[in-house]
């Protein structure tokens, strides 16, 4: 932890605050993504910076929000604000009409669905493919998409390499919310200090790079990849992006950022928004015939 902190911060106080946030975590508030006009749910809302849209709210940590009927009805979806922080980088693309309701979005690492659900709410894309490689993680994804009534979503189960075999230049946006060492889980009270082990980090770097390389095939010319993690070390974040930009020189980084656990709003995240330099041209149709496809909605 000390080594990671020293690489991340020069300022001694910032370093100590970061370490403190991980060794003595305090409960974090919960962000709500609203699908209906916001109601107060009898809770005091925590004010949010203006980068967040008005259909996001933040409520105190001990709100037991998952037990409310409004949650069961799919009026909102709960997630850590760090996830919302990574995803808000897309709002600028929406403002600039770079993404709109004609867009096709592919989420390569989708379960349990937080980023897909944010994308559905923010962009209302024409097609949303929520892909998850791990079978045991599919039911949670299906249940969340269903509860939040994400009608135009398709849930698939494929390795990103298999998905890209049939689907090249199909998406206006590819989400890579990569499997990672999960160092931010410490800020939520998890005790696993193995998240700092070198082999664990290297294993993740390998798969993150592989997923990013597949994303580069799936995304259309001139379109976007949003890479994100919930871990802190440079290797899984900035260094991966350096590697990607060198290996795939047709991409540039449009924006990037980090949320730190010591700021008290979320457990922590990194994001990098990448753009292909080509002319926005035609898009190939999504091909799911050979890809395991899960029904989200079945006739009642
Ligand atoms: C950080 S989680 C995704 C969280 C999700 N995006 C959300 O916002 O709710 C990363 C996901 O990547 C999946 N995963 C693990 N190994 C993978 C691989 N080699 N290729 C693609 N996905 C993988 C995991 O099963 C996990 O569901």
Short mmCIF file of C-alpha atoms and ligand atoms in Angstrom, two decimals:
data_model
loop_
_atom_site.label_atom_id
_atom_site.label_comp_id
_atom_site.label_asym_id
_atom_site.label_seq_id
_atom_site.Cartn_x
_atom_site.Cartn_y
_atom_site.Cartn_z
CA UNK A 1 0.00 0.00 0.00
CA UNK A 2 2.86 2.34 0.87
CA UNK A 3 4.57 1.62 -2.44
CA UNK A 4 1.39 2.26 -4.43
CA UNK A 5 0.70 5.44 -2.46
CA UNK A 6 4.24 6.72 -3.06
CA UNK A 7 3.86 6.25 -6.80
CA UNK A 8 0.51 8.04 -6.83
CA UNK A 9 1.20 11.07 -4.61
CA UNK A 10 4.16 13.36 -4.12
CA UNK A 11 2.42 15.37 -1.45
CA UNK A 12 2.93 13.72 1.95
CA UNK A 13 -0.50 14.73 3.30
CA UNK A 14 -2.34 13.40 0.27
CA UNK A 15 -0.42 10.16 0.57
CA UNK A 16 -1.41 9.80 4.23
CA UNK A 17 -5.05 10.65 3.53
CA UNK A 18 -5.13 8.01 0.80
CA UNK A 19 -3.62 5.35 3.09
CA UNK A 20 -5.98 6.30 5.90
CA UNK A 21 -8.99 5.96 3.57
CA UNK A 22 -7.97 2.37 2.83
CA UNK A 23 -6.85 1.16 6.26
CA UNK A 24 -9.65 2.84 8.23
CA UNK A 25 -12.49 3.05 5.72
CA UNK A 26 -15.64 5.01 6.44
CA UNK A 27 -18.98 4.02 4.87
CA UNK A 28 -19.54 5.67 1.49
CA UNK A 29 -22.79 7.21 0.30
CA UNK A 30 -24.84 5.52 -2.42
CA UNK A 31 -25.51 7.05 -5.82
CA UNK A 32 -28.91 6.53 -7.41
CA UNK A 33 -29.54 6.60 -11.17
CA UNK A 34 -33.15 7.65 -11.62
CA UNK A 35 -35.45 6.37 -14.35
CA UNK A 36 -38.46 8.29 -13.08
CA UNK A 37 -38.58 11.86 -11.76
CA UNK A 38 -36.57 11.94 -8.51
CA UNK A 39 -38.45 11.58 -5.25
CA UNK A 40 -36.95 12.21 -1.85
CA UNK A 41 -37.57 8.76 -0.33
CA UNK A 42 -37.54 10.46 3.07
CA UNK A 43 -33.75 10.81 2.88
CA UNK A 44 -31.44 13.78 3.05
CA UNK A 45 -29.68 14.16 -0.28
CA UNK A 46 -25.95 14.85 -0.30
CA UNK A 47 -25.20 17.71 -2.73
CA UNK A 48 -23.32 16.65 -5.85
CA UNK A 49 -20.84 18.63 -7.97
CA UNK A 50 -22.33 20.04 -11.19
CA UNK A 51 -20.57 17.47 -13.42
CA UNK A 52 -23.34 15.03 -12.48
CA UNK A 53 -26.71 15.07 -14.28
CA UNK A 54 -29.88 15.85 -12.36
CA UNK A 55 -31.10 12.25 -12.67
CA UNK A 56 -28.32 11.16 -10.29
CA UNK A 57 -28.65 11.64 -6.54
CA UNK A 58 -26.48 10.72 -3.59
CA UNK A 59 -27.86 9.44 -0.31
CA UNK A 60 -26.15 8.60 3.00
CA UNK A 61 -24.41 5.27 3.44
CA UNK A 62 -26.85 3.76 5.93
CA UNK A 63 -30.00 4.42 3.89
CA UNK A 64 -30.92 0.72 3.27
CA UNK A 65 -32.14 1.86 -0.10
CA UNK A 66 -32.26 -1.65 -1.57
CA UNK A 67 -35.21 -2.51 0.65
CA UNK A 68 -37.50 0.23 -0.66
CA UNK A 69 -40.42 -0.58 -2.99
CA UNK A 70 -39.14 2.13 -5.36
CA UNK A 71 -35.96 0.06 -5.76
CA UNK A 72 -37.91 -3.13 -6.41
CA UNK A 73 -39.99 -1.26 -9.01
CA UNK A 74 -36.84 -0.16 -10.86
CA UNK A 75 -37.36 3.56 -10.24
CA UNK A 76 -33.60 3.80 -9.66
CA UNK A 77 -30.40 1.77 -9.74
CA UNK A 78 -27.85 2.00 -6.89
CA UNK A 79 -24.11 2.17 -7.39
CA UNK A 80 -20.96 3.68 -5.99
CA UNK A 81 -20.39 7.28 -7.10
CA UNK A 82 -16.97 6.26 -8.48
CA UNK A 83 -18.77 4.34 -11.24
CA UNK A 84 -20.91 7.36 -12.04
CA UNK A 85 -17.76 9.51 -12.06
CA UNK A 86 -16.18 7.32 -14.76
CA UNK A 87 -19.36 7.31 -16.84
CA UNK A 88 -20.11 11.05 -16.63
CA UNK A 89 -17.25 11.55 -19.10
CA UNK A 90 -19.74 10.44 -21.77
CA UNK A 91 -22.09 13.35 -21.15
CA UNK A 92 -19.83 15.72 -23.09
CA UNK A 93 -20.07 13.39 -26.12
CA UNK A 94 -23.82 13.55 -25.83
CA UNK A 95 -23.77 17.37 -25.66
CA UNK A 96 -21.54 17.48 -28.74
CA UNK A 97 -23.85 15.02 -30.57
CA UNK A 98 -21.00 12.56 -30.89
CA UNK A 99 -23.32 9.98 -29.38
CA UNK A 100 -27.10 9.98 -29.66
CA UNK A 101 -30.14 7.75 -29.65
CA UNK A 102 -29.03 6.14 -32.94
CA UNK A 103 -25.88 4.88 -31.26
CA UNK A 104 -24.89 1.28 -30.73
CA UNK A 105 -23.19 0.59 -27.40
CA UNK A 106 -21.30 -2.60 -26.53
CA UNK A 107 -20.41 -3.19 -22.89
CA UNK A 108 -17.73 -5.91 -22.89
CA UNK A 109 -17.60 -6.51 -19.11
CA UNK A 110 -21.17 -5.87 -18.14
CA UNK A 111 -22.24 -7.72 -14.97
CA UNK A 112 -23.91 -6.73 -12.68
CA UNK A 113 -24.90 -3.97 -15.10
CA UNK A 114 -24.09 -0.61 -13.49
CA UNK A 115 -22.25 0.94 -16.44
CA UNK A 116 -24.72 -0.47 -18.99
CA UNK A 117 -27.60 0.93 -16.99
CA UNK A 118 -25.94 4.35 -16.79
CA UNK A 119 -25.33 4.24 -20.57
CA UNK A 120 -28.96 3.28 -21.16
CA UNK A 121 -30.17 6.19 -19.01
CA UNK A 122 -27.76 8.79 -20.39
CA UNK A 123 -27.73 7.93 -24.08
CA UNK A 124 -30.89 5.93 -24.69
CA UNK A 125 -28.98 4.15 -27.46
CA UNK A 126 -30.67 2.32 -30.33
CA UNK A 127 -28.94 -0.90 -29.35
CA UNK A 128 -27.17 -1.86 -26.11
CA UNK A 129 -25.25 -5.12 -25.97
CA UNK A 130 -24.40 -6.13 -22.41
CA UNK A 131 -21.75 -8.82 -22.71
CA UNK A 132 -20.45 -10.78 -19.74
CA UNK A 133 -17.98 -13.66 -20.08
CA UNK A 134 -18.72 -15.30 -16.73
CA UNK A 135 -21.80 -17.55 -16.60
CA UNK A 136 -22.38 -17.28 -12.83
CA UNK A 137 -22.49 -13.48 -13.19
CA UNK A 138 -25.21 -13.51 -15.88
CA UNK A 139 -28.29 -13.82 -13.57
CA UNK A 140 -27.45 -10.60 -11.68
CA UNK A 141 -27.02 -8.76 -14.97
CA UNK A 142 -30.34 -10.04 -16.34
CA UNK A 143 -32.17 -9.26 -13.14
CA UNK A 144 -30.87 -5.65 -12.99
CA UNK A 145 -31.59 -4.93 -16.66
CA UNK A 146 -35.05 -6.35 -16.23
CA UNK A 147 -35.79 -4.50 -12.99
CA UNK A 148 -34.73 -1.18 -14.56
CA UNK A 149 -36.72 -1.99 -17.73
CA UNK A 150 -33.83 -1.51 -20.14
CA UNK A 151 -35.99 -2.60 -23.05
CA UNK A 152 -33.54 -2.38 -25.91
CA UNK A 153 -30.71 -4.29 -24.22
CA UNK A 154 -29.41 -7.67 -25.31
CA UNK A 155 -27.38 -9.73 -22.86
CA UNK A 156 -24.68 -11.93 -24.36
CA UNK A 157 -22.07 -14.28 -22.93
CA UNK A 158 -18.80 -14.40 -24.80
CA UNK A 159 -15.13 -13.87 -24.35
CA UNK A 160 -14.33 -10.44 -25.87
CA UNK A 161 -12.09 -12.21 -28.44
CA UNK A 162 -14.98 -14.40 -29.56
CA UNK A 163 -17.37 -11.44 -29.63
CA UNK A 164 -14.99 -9.46 -31.84
CA UNK A 165 -14.58 -12.36 -34.26
CA UNK A 166 -18.13 -11.73 -35.48
CA UNK A 167 -18.42 -8.04 -34.64
CA UNK A 168 -15.88 -5.62 -36.04
CA UNK A 169 -16.62 -1.90 -36.48
CA UNK A 170 -20.10 -2.31 -35.01
CA UNK A 171 -20.19 0.10 -32.05
CA UNK A 172 -20.22 3.86 -31.52
CA UNK A 173 -19.13 3.24 -27.96
CA UNK A 174 -17.42 0.25 -26.35
CA UNK A 175 -17.35 0.11 -22.56
CA UNK A 176 -14.42 -1.74 -20.99
CA UNK A 177 -15.04 -1.70 -17.25
CA UNK A 178 -12.20 -4.10 -16.83
CA UNK A 179 -11.72 -6.90 -14.32
CA UNK A 180 -9.04 -5.50 -12.00
CA UNK A 181 -7.22 -6.06 -8.73
CA UNK A 182 -10.02 -4.11 -7.01
CA UNK A 183 -7.89 -2.02 -4.67
CA UNK A 184 -10.80 0.34 -4.07
CA UNK A 185 -12.66 -2.47 -2.31
CA UNK A 186 -10.47 -1.70 0.71
CA UNK A 187 -12.19 1.67 0.91
CA UNK A 188 -15.46 -0.24 1.28
CA UNK A 189 -14.12 -2.28 4.20
CA UNK A 190 -12.81 -5.39 2.41
CA UNK A 191 -9.70 -6.77 4.06
CA UNK A 192 -7.87 -8.47 1.17
CA UNK A 193 -4.47 -6.82 1.04
CA UNK A 194 -3.48 -9.32 -1.71
CA UNK A 195 -4.91 -6.68 -4.08
CA UNK A 196 -1.42 -5.16 -3.99
CA UNK A 197 0.43 -8.34 -4.95
CA UNK A 198 2.56 -8.09 -8.09
CA UNK A 199 1.32 -11.37 -9.63
CA UNK A 200 -2.29 -10.29 -9.09
CA UNK A 201 -1.64 -6.94 -10.74
CA UNK A 202 0.24 -8.54 -13.65
CA UNK A 203 -2.54 -11.05 -14.24
CA UNK A 204 -5.01 -8.20 -14.47
CA UNK A 205 -2.81 -6.08 -16.71
CA UNK A 206 -2.61 -9.00 -19.16
CA UNK A 207 -6.36 -9.44 -19.41
CA UNK A 208 -7.08 -5.71 -19.43
CA UNK A 209 -4.76 -5.28 -22.42
CA UNK A 210 -6.36 -8.19 -24.20
CA UNK A 211 -9.86 -6.78 -23.67
CA UNK A 212 -8.74 -3.32 -24.82
CA UNK A 213 -7.20 -4.84 -27.97
CA UNK A 214 -10.53 -6.58 -28.73
CA UNK A 215 -12.42 -3.34 -28.06
CA UNK A 216 -10.26 -1.62 -30.71
CA UNK A 217 -11.72 -4.01 -33.32
CA UNK A 218 -15.33 -3.70 -32.17
CA UNK A 219 -15.43 0.10 -32.15
CA UNK A 220 -16.27 1.95 -35.41
CA UNK A 221 -13.85 4.30 -37.11
CA UNK A 222 -14.04 7.69 -35.42
CA UNK A 223 -15.86 6.26 -32.39
CA UNK A 224 -15.14 5.78 -28.68
CA UNK A 225 -13.88 3.34 -26.05
CA UNK A 226 -14.40 4.13 -22.38
CA UNK A 227 -11.91 2.21 -20.24
CA UNK A 228 -12.42 2.13 -16.48
CA UNK A 229 -11.25 0.27 -13.39
CA UNK A 230 -11.88 0.40 -9.66
CA UNK A 231 -8.24 0.03 -8.74
CA UNK A 232 -5.47 2.53 -8.03
CA UNK A 233 -2.09 1.25 -9.25
CA UNK A 234 -0.59 2.94 -12.28
CA UNK A 235 0.00 -0.39 -14.07
CA UNK A 236 -3.71 -1.17 -14.48
CA UNK A 237 -4.60 2.41 -15.36
CA UNK A 238 -2.32 5.07 -16.92
CA UNK A 239 0.32 2.54 -17.96
CA UNK A 240 -2.24 0.39 -19.75
CA UNK A 241 -3.47 3.43 -21.64
CA UNK A 242 0.12 4.36 -22.58
CA UNK A 243 0.56 0.81 -23.89
CA UNK A 244 -2.72 0.97 -25.81
CA UNK A 245 -1.97 4.30 -27.48
CA UNK A 246 1.43 3.03 -28.57
CA UNK A 247 0.08 -0.27 -29.85
CA UNK A 248 -2.98 1.28 -31.53
CA UNK A 249 -1.78 4.70 -32.72
CA UNK A 250 -5.10 5.50 -34.41
CA UNK A 251 -6.56 6.19 -30.95
CA UNK A 252 -6.10 9.28 -28.81
CA UNK A 253 -7.15 9.96 -25.22
CA UNK A 254 -9.92 12.55 -25.05
CA UNK A 255 -10.14 12.75 -21.28
CA UNK A 256 -9.19 10.83 -18.18
CA UNK A 257 -9.67 11.13 -14.46
CA UNK A 258 -9.62 9.55 -11.06
CA UNK A 259 -11.87 9.61 -8.05
CA UNK A 260 -9.97 9.10 -4.80
CA UNK A 261 -11.39 7.36 -1.73
CA UNK A 262 -10.08 10.10 0.58
CA UNK A 263 -12.53 12.55 -1.03
CA UNK A 264 -15.25 10.60 0.80
CA UNK A 265 -17.79 10.38 -2.03
CA UNK A 266 -16.87 7.01 -3.57
CA UNK A 267 -14.47 4.11 -3.17
CA UNK A 268 -12.29 5.22 -6.09
CA UNK A 269 -12.00 4.76 -9.85
CA UNK A 270 -10.00 5.55 -12.96
CA UNK A 271 -11.33 6.24 -16.45
CA UNK A 272 -9.86 7.01 -19.84
CA UNK A 273 -12.01 8.00 -22.82
CA UNK A 274 -10.38 7.00 -26.11
CA UNK A 275 -11.30 8.04 -29.66
CA UNK A 276 -10.45 6.40 -32.96
CA UNK A 277 -9.09 9.00 -35.38
CA UNK A 278 -10.99 7.75 -38.47
CA UNK A 279 -13.86 9.42 -40.30
CA UNK A 280 -17.22 8.47 -38.82
CA UNK A 281 -18.49 6.21 -41.62
CA UNK A 282 -20.80 3.29 -41.96
CA UNK A 283 -21.34 0.87 -39.12
CA UNK A 284 -21.55 -2.89 -39.53
CA UNK A 285 -24.65 -4.59 -38.12
CA UNK A 286 -24.26 -6.48 -34.83
CA UNK A 287 -24.02 -10.23 -35.46
CA UNK A 288 -25.14 -12.39 -32.55
CA UNK A 289 -26.06 -15.62 -34.31
CA UNK A 290 -23.03 -17.53 -33.01
CA UNK A 291 -22.93 -15.78 -29.64
CA UNK A 292 -24.81 -17.00 -26.59
CA UNK A 293 -27.73 -14.67 -26.24
CA UNK A 294 -29.84 -14.46 -23.06
CA UNK A 295 -33.46 -13.35 -23.07
CA UNK A 296 -33.94 -10.43 -20.71
CA UNK A 297 -37.66 -10.04 -21.26
CA UNK A 298 -39.92 -12.96 -21.90
CA UNK A 299 -43.62 -12.74 -22.77
CA UNK A 300 -45.67 -12.61 -19.56
C1 LIG B 1 -15.58 -4.55 -12.84
S1 LIG B 1 -16.58 -5.86 -13.28
C2 LIG B 1 -17.79 -5.12 -14.29
C3 LIG B 1 -18.79 -4.28 -13.54
C4 LIG B 1 -19.90 -3.75 -14.43
N1 LIG B 1 -19.36 -3.06 -15.58
C5 LIG B 1 -20.80 -2.80 -13.71
O1 LIG B 1 -20.67 -1.59 -13.84
O2 LIG B 1 -21.69 -3.28 -12.98
C6 LIG B 1 -15.61 -6.68 -14.47
C7 LIG B 1 -16.31 -7.82 -15.20
O3 LIG B 1 -15.38 -8.37 -16.14
C8 LIG B 1 -15.60 -9.77 -16.22
N2 LIG B 1 -14.38 -10.44 -16.70
C9 LIG B 1 -13.48 -11.17 -16.01
N3 LIG B 1 -12.52 -11.63 -16.83
C10 LIG B 1 -12.80 -11.19 -18.05
C11 LIG B 1 -12.21 -11.33 -19.32
N4 LIG B 1 -11.08 -12.03 -19.46
N5 LIG B 1 -12.81 -10.75 -20.37
C12 LIG B 1 -13.93 -10.03 -20.20
N6 LIG B 1 -14.54 -9.85 -19.03
C13 LIG B 1 -13.99 -10.42 -17.97
C14 LIG B 1 -15.96 -10.17 -14.80
O4 LIG B 1 -16.70 -11.38 -14.83
C15 LIG B 1 -16.75 -8.97 -14.31
O5 LIG B 1 -18.12 -9.18 -14.48
#
